[in-house]
PDB file of C-alpha atoms and ligand atoms in Angstrom:
ATOM      1  CA  MET H 235     -13.127  33.524 -21.061  1.00 53.00           C
ATOM      2  CA  ILE H 236     -15.466  30.553 -21.192  1.00 60.00           C
ATOM      3  CA  ASP H 237     -15.642  28.809 -17.859  1.00 75.00           C
ATOM      4  CA  GLU H 238     -15.341  25.193 -18.916  1.00 86.00           C
ATOM      5  CA  GLY H 239     -16.695  22.659 -16.481  1.00 96.00           C
ATOM      6  CA  VAL H 240     -14.415  19.832 -15.395  1.00 98.00           C
ATOM      7  CA  ILE H 241     -17.057  17.234 -16.351  1.00 98.00           C
ATOM      8  CA  LEU H 242     -17.255  16.551 -20.101  1.00 97.00           C
ATOM      9  CA  PRO H 243     -20.644  17.221 -21.786  1.00 97.00           C
ATOM     10  CA  ARG H 244     -20.882  13.490 -22.624  1.00 97.00           C
ATOM     11  CA  ASP H 245     -20.703  12.640 -18.930  1.00 98.00           C
ATOM     12  CA  LEU H 246     -23.056  15.298 -17.546  1.00 98.00           C
ATOM     13  CA  PRO H 247     -26.216  13.144 -17.849  1.00 98.00           C
ATOM     14  CA  LEU H 248     -24.359  10.355 -16.015  1.00 98.00           C
ATOM     15  CA  TRP H 249     -23.362  12.786 -13.275  1.00 98.00           C
ATOM     16  CA  GLN H 250     -26.962  13.982 -12.889  1.00 98.00           C
ATOM     17  CA  ASP H 251     -28.151  10.409 -12.401  1.00 98.00           C
ATOM     18  CA  ALA H 252     -25.227   9.418 -10.168  1.00 98.00           C
ATOM     19  CA  LYS H 253     -25.617  12.407  -7.845  1.00 98.00           C
ATOM     20  CA  PRO H 254     -28.557  11.095  -5.791  1.00 98.00           C
ATOM     21  CA  TYR H 255     -26.467   7.988  -5.021  1.00 98.00           C
ATOM     22  CA  LEU H 256     -23.410   9.990  -3.992  1.00 98.00           C
ATOM     23  CA  ASP H 257     -24.816  12.101  -1.170  1.00 95.00           C
ATOM     24  CA  VAL H 258     -23.221   9.902   1.489  1.00 91.00           C
ATOM     25  CA  ARG H 259     -19.826  10.515   3.112  1.00 86.00           C
ATOM     26  CA  ASN H 260     -18.843  13.354   0.727  1.00 91.00           C
ATOM     27  CA  ASN H 261     -18.850  10.887  -2.172  1.00 96.00           C
ATOM     28  CA  ASP H 262     -20.298  13.529  -4.488  1.00 97.00           C
ATOM     29  CA  GLU H 263     -17.454  15.939  -3.809  1.00 98.00           C
ATOM     30  CA  HIS H 264     -14.920  13.079  -3.870  1.00 98.00           C
ATOM     31  CA  THR H 265     -16.229  12.059  -7.305  1.00 98.00           C
ATOM     32  CA  ILE H 266     -15.870  15.544  -8.835  1.00 98.00           C
ATOM     33  CA  VAL H 267     -12.305  15.959  -7.550  1.00 98.00           C
ATOM     34  CA  ALA H 268     -11.303  12.402  -8.569  1.00 98.00           C
ATOM     35  CA  TYR H 269     -12.781  13.034 -12.033  1.00 98.00           C
ATOM     36  CA  GLY H 270     -10.581  16.126 -12.380  1.00 98.00           C
ATOM     37  CA  LEU H 271      -7.561  14.140 -11.273  1.00 98.00           C
ATOM     38  CA  ALA H 272      -8.455  11.378 -13.751  1.00 98.00           C
ATOM     39  CA  ARG H 273      -8.432  13.920 -16.565  1.00 98.00           C
ATOM     40  CA  ALA H 274      -4.977  15.131 -15.520  1.00 98.00           C
ATOM     41  CA  LEU H 275      -3.655  11.546 -15.385  1.00 98.00           C
ATOM     42  CA  LEU H 276      -5.220  10.750 -18.770  1.00 98.00           C
ATOM     43  CA  ALA H 277      -3.374  13.700 -20.288  1.00 98.00           C
ATOM     44  CA  GLU H 278      -0.133  11.987 -19.236  1.00 97.00           C
ATOM     45  CA  MET H 279      -1.231   8.540 -20.408  1.00 97.00           C
ATOM     46  CA  PRO H 280      -2.419   8.474 -24.017  1.00 96.00           C
ATOM     47  CA  GLN H 281      -2.506   4.671 -23.917  1.00 98.00           C
ATOM     48  CA  ALA H 282      -5.488   4.816 -21.516  1.00 98.00           C
ATOM     49  CA  ASP H 283      -9.027   5.239 -22.846  1.00 98.00           C
ATOM     50  CA  GLU H 284     -10.842   8.252 -21.426  1.00 98.00           C
ATOM     51  CA  SER H 285     -14.212   6.917 -22.604  1.00 98.00           C
ATOM     52  CA  VAL H 286     -13.791   4.049 -20.134  1.00 98.00           C
ATOM     53  CA  VAL H 287     -11.927   5.796 -17.305  1.00 98.00           C
ATOM     54  CA  LEU H 288     -14.093   8.918 -16.991  1.00 98.00           C
ATOM     55  CA  PRO H 289     -17.553   7.281 -16.890  1.00 98.00           C
ATOM     56  CA  ALA H 290     -16.083   4.702 -14.475  1.00 98.00           C
ATOM     57  CA  ILE H 291     -14.709   7.290 -12.061  1.00 98.00           C
ATOM     58  CA  LEU H 292     -18.040   9.170 -12.147  1.00 98.00           C
ATOM     59  CA  LEU H 293     -20.006   6.069 -11.228  1.00 98.00           C
ATOM     60  CA  HIS H 294     -17.525   4.032  -9.169  1.00 98.00           C
ATOM     61  CA  ASP H 295     -18.912   4.794  -5.701  1.00 98.00           C
ATOM     62  CA  VAL H 296     -22.683   4.923  -6.311  1.00 98.00           C
ATOM     63  CA  GLY H 297     -23.032   1.616  -4.421  1.00 97.00           C
ATOM     64  CA  TRP H 298     -22.249   3.165  -1.014  1.00 96.00           C
ATOM     65  CA  LYS H 299     -25.796   4.565  -1.040  1.00 96.00           C
ATOM     66  CA  ARG H 300     -27.107   1.069  -0.257  1.00 96.00           C
ATOM     67  CA  ILE H 301     -24.797   0.552   2.725  1.00 94.00           C
ATOM     68  CA  ASP H 302     -25.962   1.526   6.218  1.00 91.00           C
ATOM     69  CA  PRO H 303     -24.498   5.039   6.744  1.00 86.00           C
ATOM     70  CA  GLU H 304     -23.747   4.179  10.377  1.00 85.00           C
ATOM     71  CA  LEU H 305     -21.283   1.544   9.207  1.00 87.00           C
ATOM     72  CA  LEU H 306     -19.523   3.523   6.476  1.00 83.00           C
ATOM     73  CA  LEU H 307     -16.504   4.639   8.474  1.00 79.00           C
ATOM     74  CA  LEU H 308     -15.967   1.081   9.765  1.00 85.00           C
ATOM     75  CA  ALA H 309     -15.323  -0.057   6.212  1.00 87.00           C
ATOM     76  CA  ILE H 310     -12.390   2.263   5.534  1.00 80.00           C
ATOM     77  CA  GLY H 311      -9.506   4.016   7.279  1.00 71.00           C
ATOM     78  CA  ARG H 312      -6.618   2.803   9.369  1.00 72.00           C
ATOM     79  CA  ASN H 313      -8.207  -0.245  11.011  1.00 79.00           C
ATOM     80  CA  PRO H 314     -11.255  -1.279   9.000  1.00 85.00           C
ATOM     81  CA  THR H 315     -13.465  -3.845  10.758  1.00 89.00           C
ATOM     82  CA  ARG H 316     -16.106  -4.183   8.040  1.00 91.00           C
ATOM     83  CA  LYS H 317     -14.125  -4.853   4.876  1.00 89.00           C
ATOM     84  CA  ASP H 318     -17.044  -6.957   3.613  1.00 93.00           C
ATOM     85  CA  LEU H 319     -18.932  -3.699   3.034  1.00 95.00           C
ATOM     86  CA  VAL H 320     -16.238  -2.557   0.610  1.00 95.00           C
ATOM     87  CA  ARG H 321     -16.981  -5.562  -1.602  1.00 96.00           C
ATOM     88  CA  GLU H 322     -20.704  -4.951  -1.181  1.00 96.00           C
ATOM     89  CA  HIS H 323     -20.534  -1.346  -2.415  1.00 97.00           C
ATOM     90  CA  GLU H 324     -18.741  -2.581  -5.539  1.00 98.00           C
ATOM     91  CA  ILE H 325     -21.469  -5.122  -6.305  1.00 98.00           C
ATOM     92  CA  HIS H 326     -24.283  -2.608  -5.730  1.00 98.00           C
ATOM     93  CA  GLY H 327     -22.276  -0.050  -7.669  1.00 98.00           C
ATOM     94  CA  VAL H 328     -22.068  -2.238 -10.775  1.00 98.00           C
ATOM     95  CA  GLU H 329     -25.837  -2.773 -10.644  1.00 98.00           C
ATOM     96  CA  ILE H 330     -26.682   0.930 -10.295  1.00 98.00           C
ATOM     97  CA  ALA H 331     -24.042   2.039 -12.819  1.00 98.00           C
ATOM     98  CA  ARG H 332     -25.375  -0.485 -15.369  1.00 98.00           C
ATOM     99  CA  GLU H 333     -28.859   0.978 -15.018  1.00 98.00           C
ATOM    100  CA  ILE H 334     -27.557   4.538 -15.490  1.00 98.00           C
ATOM    101  CA  LEU H 335     -25.293   3.652 -18.430  1.00 98.00           C
ATOM    102  CA  GLU H 336     -27.993   1.637 -20.195  1.00 98.00           C
ATOM    103  CA  ARG H 337     -30.448   4.507 -19.758  1.00 97.00           C
ATOM    104  CA  HIS H 338     -28.118   7.000 -21.476  1.00 98.00           C
ATOM    105  CA  ARG H 339     -25.990   4.779 -23.713  1.00 97.00           C
ATOM    106  CA  PRO H 340     -23.348   7.534 -24.047  1.00 97.00           C
ATOM    107  CA  GLU H 341     -21.810   7.574 -27.506  1.00 96.00           C
ATOM    108  CA  GLY H 342     -18.524   5.725 -27.864  1.00 97.00           C
ATOM    109  CA  VAL H 343     -18.648   4.309 -24.332  1.00 98.00           C
ATOM    110  CA  ASP H 344     -18.141   0.571 -23.882  1.00 98.00           C
ATOM    111  CA  VAL H 345     -20.551  -0.099 -21.017  1.00 98.00           C
ATOM    112  CA  GLU H 346     -19.115  -3.521 -20.154  1.00 98.00           C
ATOM    113  CA  ALA H 347     -15.566  -2.114 -20.007  1.00 98.00           C
ATOM    114  CA  VAL H 348     -16.713   0.620 -17.620  1.00 98.00           C
ATOM    115  CA  LEU H 349     -18.540  -1.861 -15.376  1.00 98.00           C
ATOM    116  CA  ALA H 350     -15.547  -4.209 -15.374  1.00 98.00           C
ATOM    117  CA  ILE H 351     -13.351  -1.629 -13.672  1.00 98.00           C
ATOM    118  CA  ILE H 352     -16.038  -0.424 -11.265  1.00 98.00           C
ATOM    119  CA  ASP H 353     -16.268  -4.059 -10.143  1.00 98.00           C
ATOM    120  CA  GLY H 354     -13.261  -4.604  -7.879  1.00 97.00           C
ATOM    121  CA  HIS H 355     -12.026  -1.005  -7.912  1.00 97.00           C
ATOM    122  CA  ASP H 356     -11.252  -1.187  -4.168  1.00 94.00           C
ATOM    123  CA  THR H 357     -10.920  -4.916  -3.482  1.00 94.00           C
ATOM    124  CA  THR H 358      -8.343  -5.593  -6.202  1.00 94.00           C
ATOM    125  CA  LYS H 359      -5.091  -3.814  -5.491  1.00 89.00           C
ATOM    126  CA  GLN H 360      -3.123  -4.396  -8.677  1.00 92.00           C
ATOM    127  CA  ALA H 361      -3.719  -2.807 -12.068  1.00 94.00           C
ATOM    128  CA  ARG H 362      -5.877  -5.138 -14.161  1.00 97.00           C
ATOM    129  CA  SER H 363      -5.473  -2.906 -17.217  1.00 97.00           C
ATOM    130  CA  VAL H 364      -4.146   0.557 -17.963  1.00 98.00           C
ATOM    131  CA  ASN H 365      -7.690   1.954 -17.691  1.00 98.00           C
ATOM    132  CA  ASP H 366      -8.083   0.264 -14.320  1.00 98.00           C
ATOM    133  CA  ALA H 367      -4.765   1.734 -13.146  1.00 98.00           C
ATOM    134  CA  VAL H 368      -5.731   5.285 -14.076  1.00 98.00           C
ATOM    135  CA  MET H 369      -9.168   4.945 -12.489  1.00 98.00           C
ATOM    136  CA  LYS H 370      -7.704   3.521  -9.271  1.00 97.00           C
ATOM    137  CA  ASP H 371      -5.034   6.244  -9.131  1.00 97.00           C
ATOM    138  CA  ALA H 372      -7.622   8.985  -9.565  1.00 98.00           C
ATOM    139  CA  ASP H 373      -9.747   7.416  -6.809  1.00 97.00           C
ATOM    140  CA  LYS H 374      -6.912   6.788  -4.329  1.00 95.00           C
ATOM    141  CA  GLY H 375      -5.001   9.901  -5.378  1.00 96.00           C
ATOM    142  CA  TRP H 376      -7.939  11.979  -4.159  1.00 96.00           C
ATOM    143  CA  ARG H 377      -6.714  11.267  -0.614  1.00 95.00           C
ATOM    144  CA  ALA H 378      -3.648  13.410  -1.322  1.00 95.00           C
ATOM    145  CA  THR H 379      -5.557  16.309  -2.902  1.00 96.00           C
ATOM    146  CA  PRO H 380      -6.317  19.394  -0.793  1.00 96.00           C
ATOM    147  CA  HIS H 381      -9.991  18.335  -0.764  1.00 97.00           C
ATOM    148  CA  GLY H 382      -9.167  14.765   0.249  1.00 97.00           C
ATOM    149  CA  VAL H 383      -6.814  15.846   3.024  1.00 97.00           C
ATOM    150  CA  LYS H 384      -9.345  18.316   4.448  1.00 97.00           C
ATOM    151  CA  THR H 385     -12.187  15.800   4.253  1.00 95.00           C
ATOM    152  CA  ILE H 386     -10.362  12.805   5.717  1.00 93.00           C
ATOM    153  CA  CYS H 387      -8.741  14.839   8.509  1.00 95.00           C
ATOM    154  CA  GLY H 388     -12.270  15.935   9.415  1.00 93.00           C
ATOM    155  CA  TRP H 389     -13.564  12.336   9.598  1.00 88.00           C
ATOM    156  CA  TYR H 390     -10.807  11.060  11.836  1.00 88.00           C
ATOM    157  CA  ASP H 391      -9.874  14.301  13.590  1.00 93.00           C
ATOM    158  CA  THR H 392      -6.229  13.994  12.570  1.00 95.00           C
ATOM    159  CA  SER H 393      -3.639  16.478  11.304  1.00 97.00           C
ATOM    160  CA  PRO H 394      -2.579  16.637   7.637  1.00 96.00           C
ATOM    161  CA  VAL H 395       0.873  15.230   8.535  1.00 96.00           C
ATOM    162  CA  GLU H 396      -0.635  12.256  10.418  1.00 95.00           C
ATOM    163  CA  HIS H 397      -2.927  11.669   7.458  1.00 94.00           C
ATOM    164  CA  VAL H 398      -0.026  11.688   4.992  1.00 92.00           C
ATOM    165  CA  GLU H 399       1.969   9.289   7.189  1.00 91.00           C
ATOM    166  CA  THR H 400      -1.005   6.924   7.241  1.00 88.00           C
ATOM    167  CA  LEU H 401      -1.252   7.131   3.455  1.00 88.00           C
ATOM    168  CA  GLU H 402       2.401   6.250   3.109  1.00 83.00           C
ATOM    169  CA  GLN H 403       2.129   3.332   5.558  1.00 80.00           C
ATOM    170  CA  VAL H 404      -1.132   1.599   4.717  1.00 70.00           C
ATOM    171  CA  SER H 405      -1.605   2.278   1.058  1.00 64.00           C
ATOM    172  CA  ASN H 406       1.035   0.097  -0.472  1.00 55.00           C
ATOM    173  CA  PRO H 407       1.284   0.139  -3.402  1.00 61.00           C
ATOM    174  CA  TYR H 408      -0.382   3.490  -3.039  1.00 73.00           C
ATOM    175  CA  MET H 409      -0.342   4.481  -6.705  1.00 91.00           C
ATOM    176  CA  LEU H 410      -0.081   2.317  -9.792  1.00 95.00           C
ATOM    177  CA  THR H 411       0.986   4.707 -12.563  1.00 96.00           C
ATOM    178  CA  ALA H 412       4.134   6.830 -12.749  1.00 95.00           C
ATOM    179  CA  ALA H 413       2.015   9.950 -13.206  1.00 96.00           C
ATOM    180  CA  GLY H 414      -0.159   9.037 -10.210  1.00 95.00           C
ATOM    181  CA  ARG H 415       2.874   8.313  -8.047  1.00 93.00           C
ATOM    182  CA  ALA H 416       4.519  11.612  -8.957  1.00 93.00           C
ATOM    183  CA  PHE H 417       1.331  13.462  -8.092  1.00 94.00           C
ATOM    184  CA  ALA H 418       0.723  11.716  -4.754  1.00 93.00           C
ATOM    185  CA  GLU H 419       4.329  11.766  -3.607  1.00 91.00           C
ATOM    186  CA  GLY H 420       4.597  15.445  -4.521  1.00 93.00           C
ATOM    187  CA  MET H 421       1.488  16.277  -2.539  1.00 94.00           C
ATOM    188  CA  CYS H 422       2.651  14.250   0.497  1.00 93.00           C
ATOM    189  CA  VAL H 423       6.093  15.839   0.528  1.00 94.00           C
ATOM    190  CA  ALA H 424       4.551  19.287   0.132  1.00 96.00           C
ATOM    191  CA  ILE H 425       2.250  18.725   3.115  1.00 96.00           C
ATOM    192  CA  LYS H 426       5.137  17.556   5.302  1.00 96.00           C
ATOM    193  CA  ALA H 427       7.284  20.495   4.174  1.00 97.00           C
ATOM    194  CA  GLU H 428       4.449  22.915   4.926  1.00 96.00           C
ATOM    195  CA  ALA H 429       4.324  21.597   8.489  1.00 95.00           C
ATOM    196  CA  GLN H 430       8.000  22.534   8.854  1.00 96.00           C
ATOM    197  CA  ILE H 431       7.681  26.134   7.707  1.00 95.00           C
ATOM    198  CA  ASN H 432       7.928  27.498  11.254  1.00 93.00           C
ATOM    199  CA  ARG H 433      11.001  25.412  11.955  1.00 94.00           C
ATOM    200  CA  TYR H 434      12.912  27.317   9.298  1.00 96.00           C
ATOM    201  CA  MET H 435      11.143  30.661   9.487  1.00 92.00           C
ATOM    202  CA  GLY H 436      11.005  31.093  13.268  1.00 76.00           C
ATOM    203  CA  GLU H 437      13.582  32.152  15.854  1.00 66.00           C
ATOM    204  CA  ALA H 438      15.618  29.001  15.285  1.00 56.00           C
ATOM    205  CA  ALA H 439      16.453  30.145  11.770  1.00 52.00           C
ATOM    206  CA  ASP H 440      18.443  33.049  13.217  1.00 52.00           C
ATOM    207  CA  GLU H 441      20.707  30.845  15.300  1.00 48.00           C
TER     208      GLU H 441
HETATM  209 FE1  FE2 A 634     -15.107   2.752  -3.733  1.00 75.84          FE
HETATM  210 FE1  FE2 A 635     -13.899   6.387  -4.421  1.00 75.84          FE
END
């Protein structure tokens, strides 16, 4: 069996160039997992354009590299105090992504369309286009993946159930596409159900 990589051959040169910008706050790992999720969402949404969504998700967070690492966690999470940095990483991100995309000019990729959804990917909450919706759902949906849960619980020293409750409270609307919502809600319910296994499997179940 051929072990196919999750990243398409077209996007590998972009990944190689993005990588040095993604070595902050697990952004490299986040990007690989979100890319995989984007591919799954794209399979459900033929009206979206993978040649825009996939390069965009690969490059969307490169701008964090230019933000003081000490301040990174203040920009996100439950009570962010430095939301201005979120806008800043988008602006830097567009600049860096443009450089990378113009260097490689990947075939069939509309560079301006990719940059347009990188710009504002966190600071705009609504779907500006179907491509934007899929990209945002892959990015935000990462928080509900096993990798996202493990990573974020590590940052804030919280339990998976607390994390899921935060997701449900603060991220509204959490997901923008039906496929994204089904994925995220399924993951959240599964995590809460997992936390109840003992309740049904333990002594109490014999009562
Ligand atoms: Fe971002
Ligand atoms: Fe992201």
